[in-house]
Coordinates of N, CA, C and O in Angstrom, one line a residue:
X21 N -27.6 23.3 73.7 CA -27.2 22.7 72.5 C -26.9 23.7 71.4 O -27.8 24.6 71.2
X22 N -25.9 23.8 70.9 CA -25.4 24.9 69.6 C -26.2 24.2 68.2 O -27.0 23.4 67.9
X23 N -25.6 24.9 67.6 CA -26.4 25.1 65.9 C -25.5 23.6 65.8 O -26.0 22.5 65.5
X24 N -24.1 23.6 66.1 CA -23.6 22.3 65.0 C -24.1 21.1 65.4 O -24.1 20.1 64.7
X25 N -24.6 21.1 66.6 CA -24.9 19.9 67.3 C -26.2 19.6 67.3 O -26.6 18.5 67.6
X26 N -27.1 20.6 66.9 CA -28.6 20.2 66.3 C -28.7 19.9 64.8 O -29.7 20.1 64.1
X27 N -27.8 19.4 64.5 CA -27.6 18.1 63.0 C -28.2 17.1 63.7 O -29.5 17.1 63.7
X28 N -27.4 16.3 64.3 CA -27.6 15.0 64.7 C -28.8 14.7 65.2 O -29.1 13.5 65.6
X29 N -29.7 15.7 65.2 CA -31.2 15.0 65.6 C -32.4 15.5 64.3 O -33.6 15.8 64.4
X30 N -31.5 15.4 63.0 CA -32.6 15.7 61.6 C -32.5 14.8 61.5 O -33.4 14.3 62.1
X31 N -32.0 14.0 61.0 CA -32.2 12.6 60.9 C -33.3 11.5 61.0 O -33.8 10.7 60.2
X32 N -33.6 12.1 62.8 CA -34.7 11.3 63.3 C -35.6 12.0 62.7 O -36.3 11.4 61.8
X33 N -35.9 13.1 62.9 CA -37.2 14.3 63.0 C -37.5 14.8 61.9 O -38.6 15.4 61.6
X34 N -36.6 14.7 61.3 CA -37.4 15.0 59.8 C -38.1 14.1 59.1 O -39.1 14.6 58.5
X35 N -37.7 12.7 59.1 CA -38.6 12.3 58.5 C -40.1 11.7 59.2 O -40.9 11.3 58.4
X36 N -40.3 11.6 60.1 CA -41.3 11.9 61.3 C -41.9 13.3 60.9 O -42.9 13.3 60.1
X37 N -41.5 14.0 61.3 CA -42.3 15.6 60.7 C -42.4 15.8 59.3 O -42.9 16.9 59.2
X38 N -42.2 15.1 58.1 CA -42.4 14.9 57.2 C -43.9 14.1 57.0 O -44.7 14.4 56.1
X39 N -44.1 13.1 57.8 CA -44.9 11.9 57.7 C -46.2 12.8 58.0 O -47.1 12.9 57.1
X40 N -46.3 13.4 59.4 CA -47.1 14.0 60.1 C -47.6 15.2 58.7 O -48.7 15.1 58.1
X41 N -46.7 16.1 58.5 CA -47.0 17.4 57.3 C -47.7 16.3 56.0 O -48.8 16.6 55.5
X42 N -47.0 15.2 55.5 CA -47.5 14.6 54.4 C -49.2 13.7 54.3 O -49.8 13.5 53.3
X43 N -49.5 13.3 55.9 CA -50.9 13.2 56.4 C -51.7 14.0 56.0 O -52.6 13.9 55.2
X44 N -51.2 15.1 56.7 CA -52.3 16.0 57.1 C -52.3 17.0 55.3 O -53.4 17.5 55.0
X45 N -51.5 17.1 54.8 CA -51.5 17.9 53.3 C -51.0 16.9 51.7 O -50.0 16.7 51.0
X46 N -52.5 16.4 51.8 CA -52.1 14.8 50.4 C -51.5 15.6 49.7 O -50.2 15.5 49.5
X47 N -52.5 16.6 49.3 CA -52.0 17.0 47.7 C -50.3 17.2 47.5 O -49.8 16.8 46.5
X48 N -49.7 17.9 48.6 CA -48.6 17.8 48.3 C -47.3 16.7 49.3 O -46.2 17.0 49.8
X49 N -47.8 15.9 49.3 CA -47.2 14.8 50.0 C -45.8 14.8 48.7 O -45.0 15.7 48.6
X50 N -45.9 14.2 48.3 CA -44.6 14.2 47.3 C -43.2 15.3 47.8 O -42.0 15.0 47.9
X51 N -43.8 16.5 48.0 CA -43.0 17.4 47.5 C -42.5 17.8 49.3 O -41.4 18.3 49.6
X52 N -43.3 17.4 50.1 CA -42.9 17.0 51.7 C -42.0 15.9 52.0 O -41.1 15.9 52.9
X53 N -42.2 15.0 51.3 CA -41.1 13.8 51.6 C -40.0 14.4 50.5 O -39.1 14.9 51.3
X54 N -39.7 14.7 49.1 CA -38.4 14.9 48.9 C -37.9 16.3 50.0 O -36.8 16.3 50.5
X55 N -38.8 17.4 50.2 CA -37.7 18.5 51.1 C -37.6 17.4 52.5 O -36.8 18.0 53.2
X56 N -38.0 16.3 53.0 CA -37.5 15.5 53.8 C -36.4 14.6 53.7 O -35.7 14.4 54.7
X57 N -36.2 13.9 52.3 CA -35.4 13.4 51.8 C -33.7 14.2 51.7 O -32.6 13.7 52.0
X58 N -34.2 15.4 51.3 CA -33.2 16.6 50.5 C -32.8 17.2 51.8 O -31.6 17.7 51.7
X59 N -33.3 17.3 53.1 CA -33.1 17.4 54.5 C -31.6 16.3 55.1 O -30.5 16.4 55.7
X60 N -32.4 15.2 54.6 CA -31.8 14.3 55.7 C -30.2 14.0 54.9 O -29.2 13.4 55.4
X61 N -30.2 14.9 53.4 CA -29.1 14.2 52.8 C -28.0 15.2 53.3 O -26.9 14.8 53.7
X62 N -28.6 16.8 53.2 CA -28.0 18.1 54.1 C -27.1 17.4 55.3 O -25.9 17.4 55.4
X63 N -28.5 16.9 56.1 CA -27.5 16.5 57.4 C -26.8 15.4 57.7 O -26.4 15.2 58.8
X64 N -26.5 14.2 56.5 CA -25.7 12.9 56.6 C -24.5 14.0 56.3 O -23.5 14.1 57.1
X65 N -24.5 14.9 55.1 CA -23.0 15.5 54.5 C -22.9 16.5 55.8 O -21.7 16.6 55.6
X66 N -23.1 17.2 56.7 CA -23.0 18.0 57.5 C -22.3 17.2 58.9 O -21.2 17.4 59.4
X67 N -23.7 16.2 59.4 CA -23.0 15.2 60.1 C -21.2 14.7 60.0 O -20.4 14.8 60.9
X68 N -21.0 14.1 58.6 CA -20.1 13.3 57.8 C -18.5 14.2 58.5 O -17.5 14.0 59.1
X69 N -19.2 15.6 57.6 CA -17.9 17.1 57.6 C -17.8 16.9 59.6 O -16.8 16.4 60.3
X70 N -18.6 17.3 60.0 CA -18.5 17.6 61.5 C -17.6 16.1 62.6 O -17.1 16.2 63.7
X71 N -17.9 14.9 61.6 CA -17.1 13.8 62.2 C -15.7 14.0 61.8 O -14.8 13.6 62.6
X72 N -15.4 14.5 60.3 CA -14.3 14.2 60.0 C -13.4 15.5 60.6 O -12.2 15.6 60.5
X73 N -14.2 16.5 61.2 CA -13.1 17.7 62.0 C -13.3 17.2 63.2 O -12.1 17.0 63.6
X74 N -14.2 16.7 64.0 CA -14.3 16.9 65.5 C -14.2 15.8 66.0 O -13.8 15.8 67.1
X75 N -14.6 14.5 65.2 CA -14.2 13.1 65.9 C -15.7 12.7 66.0 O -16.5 13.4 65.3
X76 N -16.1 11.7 66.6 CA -17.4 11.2 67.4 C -18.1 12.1 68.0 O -17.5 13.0 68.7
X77 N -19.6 12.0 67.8 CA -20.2 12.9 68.7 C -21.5 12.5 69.4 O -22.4 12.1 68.7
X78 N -21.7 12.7 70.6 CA -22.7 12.1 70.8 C -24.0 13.2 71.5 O -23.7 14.0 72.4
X79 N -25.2 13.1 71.2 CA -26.3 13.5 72.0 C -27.2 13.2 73.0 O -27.9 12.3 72.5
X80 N -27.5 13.4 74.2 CA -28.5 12.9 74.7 C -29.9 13.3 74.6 O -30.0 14.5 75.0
X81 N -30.8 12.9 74.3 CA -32.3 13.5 74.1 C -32.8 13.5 75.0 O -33.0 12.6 75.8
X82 N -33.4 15.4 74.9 CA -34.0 15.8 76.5 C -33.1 15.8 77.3 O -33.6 16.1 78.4
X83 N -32.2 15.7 77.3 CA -31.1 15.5 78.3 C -30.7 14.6 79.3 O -29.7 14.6 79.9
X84 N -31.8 13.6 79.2 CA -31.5 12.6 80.3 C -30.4 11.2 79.5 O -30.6 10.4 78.5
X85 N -29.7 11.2 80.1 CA -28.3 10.2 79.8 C -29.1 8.8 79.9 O -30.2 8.8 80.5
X86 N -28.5 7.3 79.3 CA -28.7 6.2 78.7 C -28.8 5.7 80.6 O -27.8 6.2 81.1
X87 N -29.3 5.3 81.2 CA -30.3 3.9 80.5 C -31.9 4.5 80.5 O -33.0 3.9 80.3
X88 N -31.5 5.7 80.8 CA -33.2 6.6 81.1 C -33.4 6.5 79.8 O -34.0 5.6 79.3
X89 N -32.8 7.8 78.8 CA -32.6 8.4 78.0 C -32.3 8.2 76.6 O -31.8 7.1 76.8
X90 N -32.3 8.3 75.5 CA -32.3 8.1 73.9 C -30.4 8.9 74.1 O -30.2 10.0 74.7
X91 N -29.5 8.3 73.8 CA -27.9 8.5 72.7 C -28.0 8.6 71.5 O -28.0 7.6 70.7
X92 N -28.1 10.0 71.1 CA -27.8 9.8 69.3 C -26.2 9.5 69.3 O -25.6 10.0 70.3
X93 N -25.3 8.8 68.6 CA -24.2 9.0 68.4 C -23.7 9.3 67.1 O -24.3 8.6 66.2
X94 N -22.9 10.0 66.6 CA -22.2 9.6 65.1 C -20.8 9.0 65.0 O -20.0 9.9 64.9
X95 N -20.3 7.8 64.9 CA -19.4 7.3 64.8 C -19.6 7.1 63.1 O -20.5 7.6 62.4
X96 N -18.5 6.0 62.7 CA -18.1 5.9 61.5 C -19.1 4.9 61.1 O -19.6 5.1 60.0
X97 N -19.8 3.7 61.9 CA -20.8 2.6 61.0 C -21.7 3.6 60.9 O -22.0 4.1 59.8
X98 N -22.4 4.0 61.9 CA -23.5 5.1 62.1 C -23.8 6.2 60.9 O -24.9 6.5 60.4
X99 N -22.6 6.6 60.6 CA -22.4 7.9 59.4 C -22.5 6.7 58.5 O -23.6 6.3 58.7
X100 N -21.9 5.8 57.4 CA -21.9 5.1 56.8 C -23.3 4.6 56.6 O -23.6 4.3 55.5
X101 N -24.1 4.5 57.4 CA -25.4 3.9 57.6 C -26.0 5.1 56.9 O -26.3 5.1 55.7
X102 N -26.2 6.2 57.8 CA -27.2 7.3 57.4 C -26.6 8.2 55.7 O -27.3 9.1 55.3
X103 N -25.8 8.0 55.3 CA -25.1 8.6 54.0 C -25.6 7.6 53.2 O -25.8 8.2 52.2
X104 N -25.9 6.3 53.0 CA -26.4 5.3 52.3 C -27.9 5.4 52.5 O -28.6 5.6 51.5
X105 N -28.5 5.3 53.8 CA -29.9 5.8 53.4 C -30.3 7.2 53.1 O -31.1 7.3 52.2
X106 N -29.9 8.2 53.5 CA -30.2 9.0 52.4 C -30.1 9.3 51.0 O -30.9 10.0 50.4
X107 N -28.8 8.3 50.5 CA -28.6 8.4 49.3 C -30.0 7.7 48.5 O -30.8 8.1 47.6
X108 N -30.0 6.4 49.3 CA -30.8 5.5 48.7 C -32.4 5.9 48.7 O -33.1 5.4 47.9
X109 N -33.0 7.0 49.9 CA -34.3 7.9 49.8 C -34.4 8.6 48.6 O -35.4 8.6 47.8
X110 N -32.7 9.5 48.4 CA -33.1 10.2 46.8 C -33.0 9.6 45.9 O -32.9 10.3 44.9
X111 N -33.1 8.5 45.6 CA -32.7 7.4 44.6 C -34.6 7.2 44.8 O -35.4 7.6 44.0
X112 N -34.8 6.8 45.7 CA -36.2 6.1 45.7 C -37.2 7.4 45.3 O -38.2 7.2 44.6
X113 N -37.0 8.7 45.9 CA -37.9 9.7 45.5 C -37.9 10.0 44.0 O -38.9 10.4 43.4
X114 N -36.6 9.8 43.4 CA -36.9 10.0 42.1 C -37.4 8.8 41.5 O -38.4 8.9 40.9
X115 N -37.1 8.0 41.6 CA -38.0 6.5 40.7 C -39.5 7.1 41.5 O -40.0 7.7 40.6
X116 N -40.2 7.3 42.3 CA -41.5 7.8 42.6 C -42.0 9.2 41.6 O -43.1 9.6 41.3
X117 N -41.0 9.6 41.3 CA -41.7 10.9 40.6 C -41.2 10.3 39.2 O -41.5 11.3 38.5
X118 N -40.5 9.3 38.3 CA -40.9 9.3 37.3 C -41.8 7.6 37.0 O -41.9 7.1 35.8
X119 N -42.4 7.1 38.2 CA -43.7 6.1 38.1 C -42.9 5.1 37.6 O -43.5 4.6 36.7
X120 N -41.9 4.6 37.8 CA -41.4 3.4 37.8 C -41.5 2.2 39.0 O -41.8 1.0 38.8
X121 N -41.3 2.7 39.8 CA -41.7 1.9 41.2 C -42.8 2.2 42.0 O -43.0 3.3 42.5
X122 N -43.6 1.1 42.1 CA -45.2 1.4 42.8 C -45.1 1.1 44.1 O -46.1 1.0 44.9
X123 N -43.8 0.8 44.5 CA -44.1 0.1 45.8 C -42.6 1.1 46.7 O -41.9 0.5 47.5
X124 N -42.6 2.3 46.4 CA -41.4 3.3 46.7 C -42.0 3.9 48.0 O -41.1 4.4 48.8
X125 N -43.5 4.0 48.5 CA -43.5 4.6 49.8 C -43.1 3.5 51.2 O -42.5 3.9 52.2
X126 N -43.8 2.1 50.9 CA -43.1 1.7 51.7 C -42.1 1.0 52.0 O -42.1 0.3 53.0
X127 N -40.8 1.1 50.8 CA -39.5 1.1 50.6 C -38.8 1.8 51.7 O -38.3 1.3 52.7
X128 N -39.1 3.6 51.2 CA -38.8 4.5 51.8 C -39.7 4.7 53.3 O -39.4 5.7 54.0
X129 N -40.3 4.2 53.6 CA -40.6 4.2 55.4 C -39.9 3.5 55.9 O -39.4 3.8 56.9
X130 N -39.7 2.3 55.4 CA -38.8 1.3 56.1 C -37.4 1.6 56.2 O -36.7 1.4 57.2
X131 N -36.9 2.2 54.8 CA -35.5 2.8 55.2 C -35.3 3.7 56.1 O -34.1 3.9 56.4
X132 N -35.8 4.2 56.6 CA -35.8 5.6 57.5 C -36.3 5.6 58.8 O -36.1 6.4 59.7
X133 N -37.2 4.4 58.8 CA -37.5 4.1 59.8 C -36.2 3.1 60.7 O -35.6 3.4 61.8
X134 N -36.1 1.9 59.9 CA -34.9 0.8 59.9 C -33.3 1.5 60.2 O -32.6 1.2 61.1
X135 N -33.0 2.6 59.2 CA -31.7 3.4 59.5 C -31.3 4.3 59.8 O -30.1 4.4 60.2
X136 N -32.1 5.0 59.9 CA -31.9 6.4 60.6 C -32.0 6.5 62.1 O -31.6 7.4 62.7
X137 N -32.6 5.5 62.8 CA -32.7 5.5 64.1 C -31.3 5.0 64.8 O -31.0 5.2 66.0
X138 N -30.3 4.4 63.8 CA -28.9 4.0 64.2 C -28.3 5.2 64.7 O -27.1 5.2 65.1

């Protein structure tokens, strides 16, 4: 797998590895989910650029091909999908850091959990 093609699996894993890092370290949970947030937005715009030069792209995880195996793909609903939830994570991390919304963590698990897996 090359560097451009290890985008398409931040998506998933970041914010997963985020969850795990923000468990295990309260005090700075905040500051774990926005560099997760600020992550995932890197790779919607990087994804986005790499669709609009190369076309569709697709991954198999671990390598074992569909019906064994996990297909990441990036097509156009897919990108559209993940460029809206990220947007909508940094939208939600900042209403969490200035205490307007009390109910923004599990907003933000459910978006990411719900869209990012597309």
């Amino acid at each position: 797998m090359a560097f451009a093609d290890s985008w398409i699996v931040v998506p998933v894993f970041a914010p997963l590895t985020a969850a795990l890092f923000a468990f295990l370290v309260r005090r700075g949970s905040f500051f774990i989910s926005l560099a997760a947030v600020c992550l995932n937005l890197l790779a919607a715009a990087v994804l986005v650029d790499q669709f609009l030069v190369n076309g569709p792209a697709a991954y198999a995880v671990g390598g074992w091909d569909p019906p064994l195996g996990i297909c990441l793909r990036t097509d156009g609903p897919a990108l559209i999908m993940l460029v809206l939830t990220a947007v909508a994570g940094v939208g939600v991390s900042h209403l969490r850091q200035s205490r307007r919304l009390c109910l923004c963590e599990p907003l933000k698990a459910v978006l990411f959990k719900k869209f990012s897996d597309h």
